Short mmCIF file of C-alpha atoms and ligand atoms in Angstrom, two decimals:
data_model
loop_
_atom_site.label_atom_id
_atom_site.label_comp_id
_atom_site.label_asym_id
_atom_site.label_seq_id
_atom_site.Cartn_x
_atom_site.Cartn_y
_atom_site.Cartn_z
CA MET A 1 20.03 -41.40 4.46
CA ILE A 2 21.75 -44.35 6.39
CA ARG A 3 20.35 -45.17 9.45
CA ALA A 4 21.74 -47.23 12.74
CA HIS A 5 19.24 -48.63 15.37
CA LEU A 6 20.36 -48.85 18.97
CA THR A 7 18.39 -50.96 21.40
CA ILE A 8 19.10 -49.61 24.99
CA ASP A 9 17.43 -52.08 28.51
CA PRO A 10 19.74 -50.94 31.93
CA HIS A 11 18.59 -54.50 33.20
CA PHE A 12 21.24 -56.44 30.90
CA THR A 13 25.00 -55.29 31.59
CA VAL A 14 27.74 -56.41 30.77
CA GLY A 15 29.61 -55.44 34.34
CA PRO A 16 31.23 -52.13 36.23
CA ILE A 17 32.94 -49.99 34.77
CA ASN A 18 36.29 -50.03 36.57
CA ARG A 19 37.35 -46.20 37.04
CA ARG A 20 41.40 -48.38 36.05
CA LEU A 21 39.54 -48.33 32.37
CA PHE A 22 40.67 -44.70 32.05
CA GLY A 23 44.42 -45.36 32.83
CA SER A 24 47.49 -43.67 31.35
CA PHE A 25 51.35 -44.33 31.01
CA VAL A 26 54.53 -42.40 31.30
CA GLU A 27 57.73 -43.88 30.16
CA HIS A 28 61.50 -42.42 30.57
CA LEU A 29 61.00 -42.12 26.46
CA GLY A 30 61.83 -39.12 24.38
CA ARG A 31 59.96 -36.02 26.43
CA CYS A 32 57.21 -37.43 28.04
CA VAL A 33 58.59 -37.26 31.58
CA TYR A 34 61.90 -34.16 30.87
CA ASP A 35 60.68 -31.66 29.16
CA GLY A 36 57.20 -33.14 29.89
CA ILE A 37 55.79 -33.72 32.80
CA TYR A 38 59.21 -31.64 34.37
CA GLU A 39 60.26 -29.03 33.54
CA PRO A 40 62.16 -26.96 36.11
CA GLY A 41 63.15 -24.10 34.36
CA HIS A 42 59.66 -23.76 32.76
CA THR A 43 58.12 -20.43 34.21
CA ARG A 44 55.10 -22.70 35.04
CA ALA A 45 57.47 -25.19 37.20
CA ASP A 46 55.89 -25.61 40.79
CA GLU A 47 58.49 -25.91 44.18
CA ASP A 48 59.15 -29.19 42.69
CA GLY A 49 60.05 -28.56 39.01
CA PHE A 50 56.34 -30.10 37.22
CA ARG A 51 54.85 -27.88 34.82
CA THR A 52 51.46 -26.89 36.15
CA ASP A 53 50.21 -26.08 33.01
CA VAL A 54 50.76 -29.10 31.97
CA ILE A 55 49.29 -31.22 35.47
CA GLU A 56 45.67 -28.60 35.07
CA LEU A 57 45.52 -30.72 31.98
CA VAL A 58 46.56 -34.26 33.31
CA ARG A 59 44.09 -33.17 35.80
CA GLU A 60 41.22 -31.97 33.00
CA LEU A 61 42.00 -35.33 31.07
CA GLY A 62 41.19 -37.62 33.78
CA VAL A 63 43.15 -40.13 34.51
CA SER A 64 42.68 -42.78 37.07
CA THR A 65 46.33 -44.86 37.07
CA ILE A 66 49.60 -44.13 35.90
CA ARG A 67 51.89 -47.10 34.69
CA TYR A 68 55.32 -46.00 34.84
CA PRO A 69 58.23 -46.16 34.50
CA GLY A 70 58.13 -48.38 30.68
CA GLY A 71 57.75 -49.46 28.66
CA ASN A 72 60.70 -50.96 27.01
CA PHE A 73 62.79 -48.49 29.00
CA VAL A 74 62.75 -51.08 31.63
CA SER A 75 64.11 -53.92 30.78
CA GLY A 76 67.89 -52.20 31.30
CA TYR A 77 66.50 -49.78 34.31
CA ARG A 78 68.60 -49.49 37.51
CA TRP A 79 65.61 -48.18 39.58
CA GLU A 80 67.89 -47.40 42.66
CA ASP A 81 69.44 -44.91 40.81
CA GLY A 82 66.96 -42.65 40.49
CA VAL A 83 66.40 -42.14 44.40
CA GLY A 84 68.78 -40.19 47.03
CA PRO A 85 70.36 -36.99 46.45
CA ARG A 86 70.12 -35.84 42.74
CA ASP A 87 73.19 -34.54 43.14
CA GLN A 88 75.10 -38.13 43.49
CA ARG A 89 73.25 -40.13 40.53
CA PRO A 90 74.21 -41.23 37.84
CA ARG A 91 73.50 -40.87 33.49
CA ARG A 92 72.77 -43.99 32.28
CA LEU A 93 72.59 -45.40 28.69
CA ASP A 94 69.22 -45.76 27.95
CA LEU A 95 69.08 -48.73 25.12
CA ALA A 96 65.94 -49.42 24.12
CA TRP A 97 65.36 -45.51 23.22
CA HIS A 98 69.30 -44.39 22.23
CA SER A 99 69.43 -42.04 24.66
CA THR A 100 70.79 -40.43 27.85
CA GLU A 101 69.09 -41.06 31.34
CA THR A 102 70.01 -38.58 33.67
CA ASN A 103 67.75 -40.24 35.98
CA GLU A 104 66.93 -36.70 37.85
CA ILE A 105 63.18 -38.21 38.30
CA GLY A 106 62.78 -41.38 39.52
CA LEU A 107 60.44 -43.24 42.27
CA ASP A 108 60.37 -40.77 44.50
CA GLU A 109 59.51 -37.32 42.23
CA PHE A 110 57.39 -39.12 40.67
CA ALA A 111 55.15 -40.18 43.74
CA THR A 112 55.10 -36.76 44.71
CA TRP A 113 54.09 -35.24 40.78
CA LEU A 114 51.44 -38.48 41.31
CA GLY A 115 50.19 -37.02 43.91
CA LYS A 116 49.16 -33.34 42.30
CA VAL A 117 47.06 -35.05 39.27
CA ASP A 118 45.44 -37.51 41.51
CA SER A 119 46.37 -40.40 40.11
CA GLU A 120 46.95 -43.95 41.29
CA LEU A 121 50.87 -45.56 40.93
CA MET A 122 51.33 -48.45 38.50
CA TYR A 123 55.13 -49.15 38.80
CA ALA A 124 56.82 -52.11 36.25
CA VAL A 125 59.41 -54.01 37.57
CA ASN A 126 62.23 -54.80 35.47
CA LEU A 127 62.58 -58.41 34.32
CA GLY A 128 64.62 -57.39 31.70
CA THR A 129 67.70 -57.49 33.30
CA ARG A 130 66.86 -57.49 36.44
CA GLY A 131 64.54 -60.57 38.88
CA VAL A 132 63.38 -61.75 41.56
CA LEU A 133 65.73 -59.75 43.99
CA GLU A 134 65.54 -56.84 43.15
CA ALA A 135 61.51 -56.73 42.54
CA LEU A 136 61.60 -57.30 46.34
CA ASP A 137 63.89 -53.97 47.17
CA VAL A 138 61.66 -52.09 45.22
CA LEU A 139 58.44 -53.31 46.29
CA GLU A 140 60.56 -52.39 50.22
CA TYR A 141 62.00 -49.29 48.96
CA ALA A 142 58.22 -47.54 48.02
CA ASN A 143 55.88 -49.73 50.50
CA HIS A 144 56.88 -51.17 54.36
CA ARG A 145 56.84 -48.31 55.92
CA SER A 146 60.10 -48.07 57.82
CA GLY A 147 63.19 -50.37 60.26
CA THR A 148 64.76 -52.14 57.23
CA GLU A 149 67.16 -50.50 54.86
CA TRP A 150 64.90 -49.69 51.51
CA SER A 151 62.38 -48.62 53.49
CA ASP A 152 64.93 -45.74 55.89
CA ARG A 153 66.48 -45.29 53.07
CA ARG A 154 63.11 -43.76 51.07
CA VAL A 155 61.95 -41.65 54.81
CA ALA A 156 66.24 -40.33 54.84
CA ASN A 157 65.55 -39.43 51.06
CA GLY A 158 62.27 -37.28 52.63
CA HIS A 159 59.10 -39.81 51.73
CA PRO A 160 58.34 -40.97 55.60
CA GLU A 161 55.07 -42.43 53.75
CA PRO A 162 55.63 -45.06 52.24
CA HIS A 163 53.74 -45.22 48.57
CA GLY A 164 51.61 -47.79 49.07
CA ILE A 165 51.50 -49.03 45.51
CA ARG A 166 49.28 -51.77 44.89
CA MET A 167 49.00 -52.33 41.15
CA TRP A 168 52.89 -54.21 39.88
CA CYS A 169 53.51 -54.67 36.13
CA LEU A 170 55.99 -58.17 35.85
CA GLY A 171 58.04 -56.34 33.45
CA ASN A 172 57.14 -55.55 29.91
CA GLU A 173 56.09 -57.45 26.48
CA MET A 174 59.09 -60.08 26.94
CA ASP A 175 58.11 -61.71 23.65
CA GLY A 176 59.68 -59.07 21.78
CA PRO A 177 62.93 -59.46 20.24
CA TRP A 178 63.16 -56.09 20.84
CA GLN A 179 62.89 -56.12 24.53
CA LEU A 180 66.41 -56.67 27.07
CA GLY A 181 66.21 -60.46 28.42
CA HIS A 182 63.82 -60.64 25.71
CA SER A 183 62.62 -65.07 26.50
CA THR A 184 60.72 -67.73 25.61
CA ALA A 185 57.08 -67.97 27.58
CA GLN A 186 58.29 -70.22 29.69
CA GLU A 187 61.60 -68.67 30.80
CA TYR A 188 59.39 -65.65 31.79
CA GLY A 189 56.65 -67.43 32.94
CA GLN A 190 58.89 -69.11 34.77
CA LEU A 191 60.90 -65.89 36.58
CA ALA A 192 57.12 -63.93 36.96
CA SER A 193 55.73 -66.73 38.38
CA LYS A 194 59.00 -66.59 40.97
CA THR A 195 59.45 -62.91 41.23
CA ALA A 196 55.20 -62.80 41.67
CA ARG A 197 55.45 -65.55 44.69
CA ALA A 198 58.17 -63.92 46.60
CA MET A 199 56.33 -59.41 46.35
CA ARG A 200 53.39 -61.71 47.61
CA GLN A 201 55.44 -63.05 50.68
CA ILE A 202 55.93 -58.78 51.34
CA ASP A 203 52.14 -58.57 51.23
CA PRO A 204 49.91 -60.96 49.33
CA ASP A 205 46.68 -58.65 48.01
CA LEU A 206 49.46 -56.93 45.26
CA GLU A 207 47.93 -56.93 42.15
CA LEU A 208 50.06 -58.71 39.85
CA VAL A 209 49.77 -58.55 36.22
CA VAL A 210 51.81 -60.91 34.02
CA CYS A 211 53.02 -59.44 30.47
CA GLY A 212 50.43 -61.04 27.66
CA SER A 213 51.94 -60.21 24.31
CA SER A 214 53.22 -57.01 22.47
CA GLY A 215 50.47 -57.42 20.01
CA ALA A 216 47.85 -59.72 18.50
CA GLN A 217 49.90 -59.89 14.95
CA MET A 218 52.84 -61.57 17.28
CA PRO A 219 53.63 -65.00 15.81
CA THR A 220 54.02 -65.92 19.27
CA PHE A 221 50.48 -64.92 20.31
CA GLY A 222 47.96 -66.99 21.90
CA GLU A 223 50.60 -69.60 22.63
CA TRP A 224 52.80 -67.44 24.37
CA GLU A 225 49.94 -66.56 26.73
CA ARG A 226 48.76 -70.01 27.69
CA VAL A 227 52.10 -71.19 28.47
CA VAL A 228 52.58 -68.33 30.64
CA LEU A 229 49.36 -68.92 32.68
CA GLU A 230 50.62 -71.73 32.85
CA GLU A 231 52.95 -70.74 34.90
CA THR A 232 52.15 -67.91 36.37
CA TYR A 233 47.59 -68.39 36.85
CA ASP A 234 48.26 -68.45 40.96
CA ASN A 235 49.86 -65.78 41.62
CA VAL A 236 49.33 -63.16 38.93
CA ASP A 237 45.26 -61.37 38.40
CA PHE A 238 45.86 -59.46 34.87
CA ILE A 239 47.27 -60.32 32.16
CA SER A 240 48.30 -57.98 29.49
CA CYS A 241 47.37 -56.50 26.07
CA HIS A 242 49.19 -54.23 23.84
CA ALA A 243 47.70 -52.95 20.65
CA TYR A 244 48.12 -49.91 18.44
CA TYR A 245 47.15 -48.47 14.53
CA GLU A 246 47.69 -46.82 12.24
CA PRO A 247 46.49 -46.82 8.82
CA SER A 248 47.83 -48.40 6.37
CA GLY A 249 48.64 -46.04 3.21
CA ASP A 250 45.84 -44.02 3.11
CA ASP A 251 43.31 -47.32 3.23
CA PHE A 252 41.13 -45.33 5.74
CA GLY A 253 37.97 -47.77 5.77
CA SER A 254 40.35 -50.14 7.62
CA PHE A 255 41.62 -47.86 10.09
CA LEU A 256 38.40 -46.94 11.38
CA ALA A 257 37.86 -50.31 11.78
CA SER A 258 40.48 -50.85 14.55
CA ALA A 259 38.36 -51.55 16.84
CA VAL A 260 37.25 -54.30 14.96
CA ASN A 261 40.57 -56.13 15.71
CA MET A 262 40.74 -54.89 19.68
CA ASP A 263 37.47 -56.39 20.06
CA ARG A 264 38.56 -60.08 18.29
CA PHE A 265 42.54 -59.55 20.66
CA ILE A 266 40.44 -59.33 23.89
CA GLU A 267 37.88 -62.29 23.32
CA ALA A 268 41.22 -64.36 22.18
CA VAL A 269 42.76 -63.85 25.23
CA VAL A 270 39.40 -64.37 27.75
CA ALA A 271 39.59 -67.38 25.92
CA THR A 272 42.74 -68.46 26.71
CA ALA A 273 42.77 -67.22 29.97
CA ASP A 274 40.13 -68.79 30.13
CA HIS A 275 41.42 -72.43 28.68
CA VAL A 276 44.26 -71.98 31.36
CA LYS A 277 41.53 -71.61 34.23
CA ALA A 278 39.31 -75.08 32.92
CA VAL A 279 42.13 -76.99 32.55
CA ARG A 280 43.47 -76.20 36.26
CA ASN A 281 40.17 -76.54 37.49
CA SER A 282 40.21 -73.27 39.00
CA ASP A 283 37.61 -71.05 40.25
CA LYS A 284 39.96 -67.82 40.16
CA THR A 285 39.44 -65.54 36.67
CA ILE A 286 42.28 -63.89 35.35
CA ASN A 287 41.65 -59.75 33.86
CA ILE A 288 42.99 -58.10 31.23
CA SER A 289 44.71 -55.12 32.07
CA PHE A 290 45.06 -53.05 28.72
CA ASP A 291 48.25 -51.34 30.14
CA GLU A 292 49.44 -49.51 26.36
CA TRP A 293 46.88 -48.50 23.39
CA ASN A 294 46.93 -46.14 21.19
CA VAL A 295 46.76 -44.95 17.63
CA TRP A 296 50.53 -44.57 16.56
CA TYR A 297 52.64 -44.01 13.72
CA GLN A 298 54.88 -46.77 14.37
CA SER A 299 55.71 -46.62 10.54
CA ARG A 300 57.05 -43.23 11.46
CA TYR A 301 59.49 -43.68 14.46
CA ASN A 302 61.17 -46.22 12.46
CA GLU A 303 61.64 -44.66 8.96
CA VAL A 304 61.86 -41.21 10.36
CA ASP A 305 62.59 -41.19 14.09
CA LYS A 306 64.68 -43.31 15.40
CA ILE A 307 68.04 -42.76 16.51
CA THR A 308 70.63 -44.92 14.06
CA ASP A 309 73.89 -43.33 14.36
CA VAL A 310 75.67 -45.74 17.66
CA ALA A 311 77.83 -42.79 18.96
CA ASP A 312 74.80 -40.04 19.47
CA TRP A 313 73.21 -40.89 23.11
CA PRO A 314 70.60 -38.09 23.40
CA VAL A 315 68.42 -37.02 27.52
CA ALA A 316 64.83 -36.13 25.90
CA PRO A 317 65.49 -36.63 22.30
CA ARG A 318 61.46 -35.74 20.65
CA LEU A 319 60.37 -39.01 19.60
CA LEU A 320 57.37 -40.62 18.68
CA GLU A 321 55.37 -36.79 18.48
CA ASP A 322 52.65 -38.17 17.13
CA SER A 323 50.62 -35.18 15.91
CA TYR A 324 46.41 -36.92 16.12
CA THR A 325 44.38 -35.60 13.47
CA VAL A 326 39.94 -35.53 13.37
CA LEU A 327 40.62 -39.14 11.75
CA ASP A 328 43.28 -40.74 14.38
CA ALA A 329 40.96 -39.20 18.05
CA VAL A 330 37.75 -40.98 15.94
CA VAL A 331 39.41 -44.10 15.87
CA PHE A 332 41.27 -43.79 19.07
CA GLY A 333 36.89 -43.06 20.26
CA SER A 334 36.66 -46.27 18.98
CA LEU A 335 39.61 -47.88 20.48
CA LEU A 336 37.73 -46.72 24.21
CA ILE A 337 34.23 -48.17 22.88
CA SER A 338 35.95 -51.59 22.79
CA LEU A 339 38.01 -51.74 26.62
CA ILE A 340 34.19 -50.70 27.99
CA ARG A 341 31.95 -53.14 25.77
CA HIS A 342 34.73 -55.55 27.73
CA ALA A 343 34.40 -53.36 30.73
CA ASP A 344 33.57 -57.07 32.79
CA ARG A 345 37.31 -58.40 31.68
CA VAL A 346 38.86 -55.31 31.00
CA THR A 347 39.17 -53.91 33.81
CA SER A 348 42.28 -51.65 33.90
CA ALA A 349 43.52 -50.02 30.96
CA SER A 350 46.49 -48.00 30.34
CA LEU A 351 46.53 -44.95 27.11
CA ALA A 352 49.96 -45.23 26.19
CA GLN A 353 51.51 -42.19 27.20
CA LEU A 354 50.35 -39.33 28.52
CA VAL A 355 53.13 -36.03 27.54
CA ASN A 356 54.51 -35.52 24.11
CA VAL A 357 55.30 -39.71 23.21
CA ILE A 358 52.13 -40.67 21.12
CA ALA A 359 50.34 -38.38 23.94
CA PRO A 360 47.05 -35.96 24.00
CA ILE A 361 48.79 -34.15 25.81
CA MET A 362 52.11 -32.02 24.48
CA THR A 363 54.43 -29.13 25.33
CA GLU A 364 57.00 -27.08 23.95
CA PRO A 365 59.70 -26.61 25.95
CA GLY A 366 59.68 -22.32 27.71
CA GLY A 367 56.55 -22.63 26.04
CA PRO A 368 52.40 -23.40 26.42
CA ALA A 369 51.15 -27.51 26.15
CA TRP A 370 48.15 -27.70 24.15
CA ARG A 371 45.53 -30.62 23.80
CA GLN A 372 45.24 -33.05 20.59
CA THR A 373 42.64 -34.31 19.08
CA THR A 374 42.38 -37.17 21.28
CA PHE A 375 42.54 -35.16 24.40
CA PHE A 376 38.85 -35.23 24.23
CA PRO A 377 37.15 -38.75 23.48
CA PHE A 378 39.35 -39.30 25.94
CA SER A 379 38.33 -36.76 29.09
CA LEU A 380 35.11 -37.14 27.81
CA THR A 381 34.78 -40.56 28.49
CA SER A 382 36.55 -40.69 31.77
CA GLN A 383 33.79 -37.81 33.08
CA LEU A 384 30.56 -39.41 31.35
CA ALA A 385 30.91 -43.65 31.41
CA ARG A 386 30.04 -44.22 34.88
CA GLY A 387 28.46 -47.17 37.04
CA VAL A 388 28.10 -50.52 34.70
CA ALA A 389 28.06 -51.48 31.39
CA LEU A 390 24.69 -52.15 29.31
CA GLU A 391 24.81 -54.91 25.94
CA LEU A 392 23.51 -53.72 23.71
CA LYS A 393 21.24 -54.17 20.50
CA LEU A 394 22.94 -52.32 17.87
CA ASP A 395 21.52 -52.92 14.07
CA SER A 396 23.49 -51.25 11.31
CA PRO A 397 24.69 -51.67 7.91
CA THR A 398 27.82 -52.51 7.16
CA TYR A 399 30.77 -51.49 4.53
CA ASP A 400 33.86 -53.64 3.54
CA THR A 401 37.05 -52.77 4.80
CA GLU A 402 40.42 -54.24 3.16
CA GLN A 403 41.15 -56.05 6.68
CA TYR A 404 38.34 -56.72 7.83
CA GLY A 405 35.60 -57.52 5.59
CA ALA A 406 31.70 -56.34 6.24
CA VAL A 407 32.56 -53.77 9.35
CA PRO A 408 28.98 -52.09 10.59
CA ILE A 409 29.41 -48.30 9.75
CA VAL A 410 28.09 -47.58 13.15
CA ASP A 411 29.95 -48.94 16.41
CA ALA A 412 28.48 -47.87 20.39
CA VAL A 413 28.72 -48.96 23.57
CA ALA A 414 26.52 -47.43 26.52
CA THR A 415 26.96 -46.79 29.71
CA HIS A 416 24.68 -46.22 33.21
CA ASP A 417 24.74 -45.17 36.19
CA PRO A 418 22.40 -47.13 38.55
CA ASP A 419 22.47 -44.32 41.68
CA GLU A 420 22.21 -40.99 39.51
CA GLY A 421 20.14 -42.58 36.69
CA GLY A 422 22.30 -41.61 33.90
CA THR A 423 22.80 -43.39 30.87
CA THR A 424 25.94 -42.10 28.31
CA VAL A 425 25.92 -43.85 24.33
CA PHE A 426 29.28 -43.55 23.03
CA ALA A 427 28.87 -43.94 18.97
CA VAL A 428 31.12 -43.61 15.95
CA ASN A 429 30.21 -43.20 12.66
CA ARG A 430 33.26 -44.86 10.30
CA SER A 431 31.57 -43.70 7.36
CA LEU A 432 33.87 -41.14 5.71
CA THR A 433 31.46 -39.96 2.91
CA ASP A 434 27.58 -40.05 4.80
CA GLU A 435 25.96 -38.70 8.15
CA VAL A 436 24.00 -41.24 9.97
CA THR A 437 20.83 -41.20 12.10
CA LEU A 438 21.02 -43.12 14.55
CA GLN A 439 17.51 -44.22 16.87
CA ILE A 440 17.79 -44.99 20.32
CA ASP A 441 14.91 -46.79 21.27
CA ALA A 442 15.41 -46.23 24.92
CA ARG A 443 12.14 -46.11 26.82
CA ALA A 444 13.43 -48.98 28.97
CA LEU A 445 14.75 -46.41 30.85
CA GLY A 446 11.92 -44.46 31.45
CA ALA A 447 10.79 -41.53 31.67
CA ALA A 448 14.30 -39.64 29.82
CA LYS A 449 13.35 -36.07 30.80
CA SER A 450 16.61 -34.66 28.00
CA ALA A 451 18.80 -35.83 26.34
CA LYS A 452 22.12 -34.14 24.64
CA ALA A 453 25.05 -34.97 22.39
CA THR A 454 29.11 -34.20 21.72
CA SER A 455 30.69 -35.36 18.76
CA ILE A 456 34.24 -34.52 16.83
CA PHE A 457 34.25 -34.10 13.56
CA ASP A 458 35.05 -31.55 11.35
CA ASP A 459 35.52 -31.10 7.64
CA ASP A 460 39.24 -31.96 6.86
CA ILE A 461 39.57 -35.04 8.95
CA HIS A 462 43.21 -34.81 8.67
CA ALA A 463 42.70 -30.85 10.59
CA ALA A 464 45.27 -31.97 14.70
CA ASN A 465 45.61 -29.28 16.78
CA THR A 466 49.77 -28.20 16.72
CA LEU A 467 51.84 -25.33 18.22
CA ALA A 468 50.84 -23.11 15.58
CA GLN A 469 47.16 -23.52 15.65
CA PRO A 470 47.03 -25.46 19.52
CA ASP A 471 42.57 -24.60 19.49
CA ARG A 472 42.14 -25.63 15.63
CA VAL A 473 39.65 -29.48 16.50
CA ALA A 474 37.66 -29.26 19.54
CA PRO A 475 34.39 -30.87 20.81
CA ARG A 476 30.95 -29.25 19.43
CA GLU A 477 27.61 -29.29 20.80
CA ASN A 478 25.39 -31.58 18.31
CA ASP A 479 22.35 -29.61 18.39
CA SER A 480 19.98 -33.03 16.55
CA VAL A 481 19.34 -34.86 19.17
CA GLU A 482 15.39 -35.60 19.68
CA LEU A 483 13.94 -36.94 22.22
CA SER A 484 9.96 -37.80 22.26
CA GLU A 485 8.75 -40.54 24.48
CA GLY A 486 11.60 -43.01 24.90
CA ALA A 487 12.41 -42.63 21.15
CA ILE A 488 16.16 -40.42 20.71
CA THR A 489 17.12 -39.65 17.22
CA VAL A 490 20.55 -37.90 16.15
CA THR A 491 22.86 -36.86 13.55
CA LEU A 492 26.29 -38.89 13.46
CA PRO A 493 28.40 -36.86 10.65
CA PRO A 494 30.22 -39.13 8.63
CA CYS A 495 33.98 -39.44 10.51
CA SER A 496 32.85 -38.22 14.17
CA TRP A 497 32.82 -39.87 16.95
CA THR A 498 30.19 -39.02 19.70
CA VAL A 499 28.41 -38.91 23.53
CA LEU A 500 24.82 -38.15 24.45
CA THR A 501 23.77 -38.17 27.59
CA VAL A 502 20.25 -39.05 28.10
CA ASP A 503 18.80 -37.26 31.85
O1 AHR Q 1 54.62 -47.08 24.39
C1 AHR Q 1 55.65 -47.44 23.83
C2 AHR Q 1 56.66 -48.67 23.49
O2 AHR Q 1 55.53 -49.26 22.95
C3 AHR Q 1 56.86 -48.96 24.89
O3 AHR Q 1 57.62 -48.52 25.03
C4 AHR Q 1 57.09 -50.55 24.62
O4 AHR Q 1 55.96 -51.00 25.46
C5 AHR Q 1 56.38 -50.24 23.57
O5 AHR Q 1 56.64 -51.23 22.47
#
């Protein structure tokens, strides 16, 4: 019998849980927008052509902020193609995904959709093939009330109220050689700095995100962050992190420990940002917008999905449509644990992406929409992580991994809501073979009245929800919970993710 011990004390806090941690990402990529959120011919489409079944699922998922319109797509995007009368909008080559962009959906339509799902818009400007002027134009179009060229065009396009976008991304993954306009850290930092200063001349209170590395595995990682922040420190608020995980062959032990990599990544970026702060003798702290994270079978994309025929430029092709298993959901849940553990510095995050493209929600054209396995850890965490993240004392036996050495079998984080008094523990059991008894010392919480747990696990860790079997995997009540005088025990099944709420 494997045991792990956890001590919870609500006096030891990491920081407040920002709702923006539960953001997502919609890119003009594959079937995320077209045949995803938007399918005017579908029986469930509303008056604007948006699928109401998808809207319902996005609301159930509990998404706070949505990053748009890319991604790699944004580095070739002309935002003005997507506004104004639809019949006059141009079709364009999308070089990032070798597709044709019809521009049926643009900024105004997307803002309308966000109102329906009750989320905040986080808008990315193109700093790959464009620059300061175009960023100013889209800011004026989106946020200026009226009385100028661009703001009056928005009004004429049927949107009298400004969109009021607070968070803006200064380009996307400019360190990546695949990115249109890929540049050195210094070149990008100077452009981002000029753009940020100009945008703040329109509105000094905007929240601006500068591009960090597209992954901790990049050869320029660390140095990229240092140079970019030296160029931009006074003009931005966040630096971005992006991370995707997939198993290497059948090394599931390392895959289950992916959050170790995410922890190290976050801590390295925090250290670099604070180094620049120290060198500049600045009072200002730069936080992290972890604006792309997920499990992504990227090797499948490179080997199977990628469009390599130069003459083929399809509209909304099936790209990056990963089907997620129970194993993936457990890893995914552990990534959420890592983000919450760093809630003091990761104050915004975006699950990449939202619909059809490496997504928690899938759709079939003319058919149903369904929840992937990863939907559940996201929706439960978004719903139950309230108040502040707590510092925990966690003792767990370890197991050996090929990639990260000895790693704790159990990982966990807890949140506490000082107003309501509720506490929630999120825990993962990384053992593929053994259940673990998690013993929680919760005496510092006072008189706990009840505790209940929900887990995601299955005898078949490769089980997934599909068009044929959309409800194959769902969270299950974990009835192993025992509570006695401040001591709580819960059994974590092998390869599982669990949420435990204590009232
Ligand atoms: O989310 C898919 C792609 O991954 C994004 O377009 C890009 O920013 C990242 O490399």
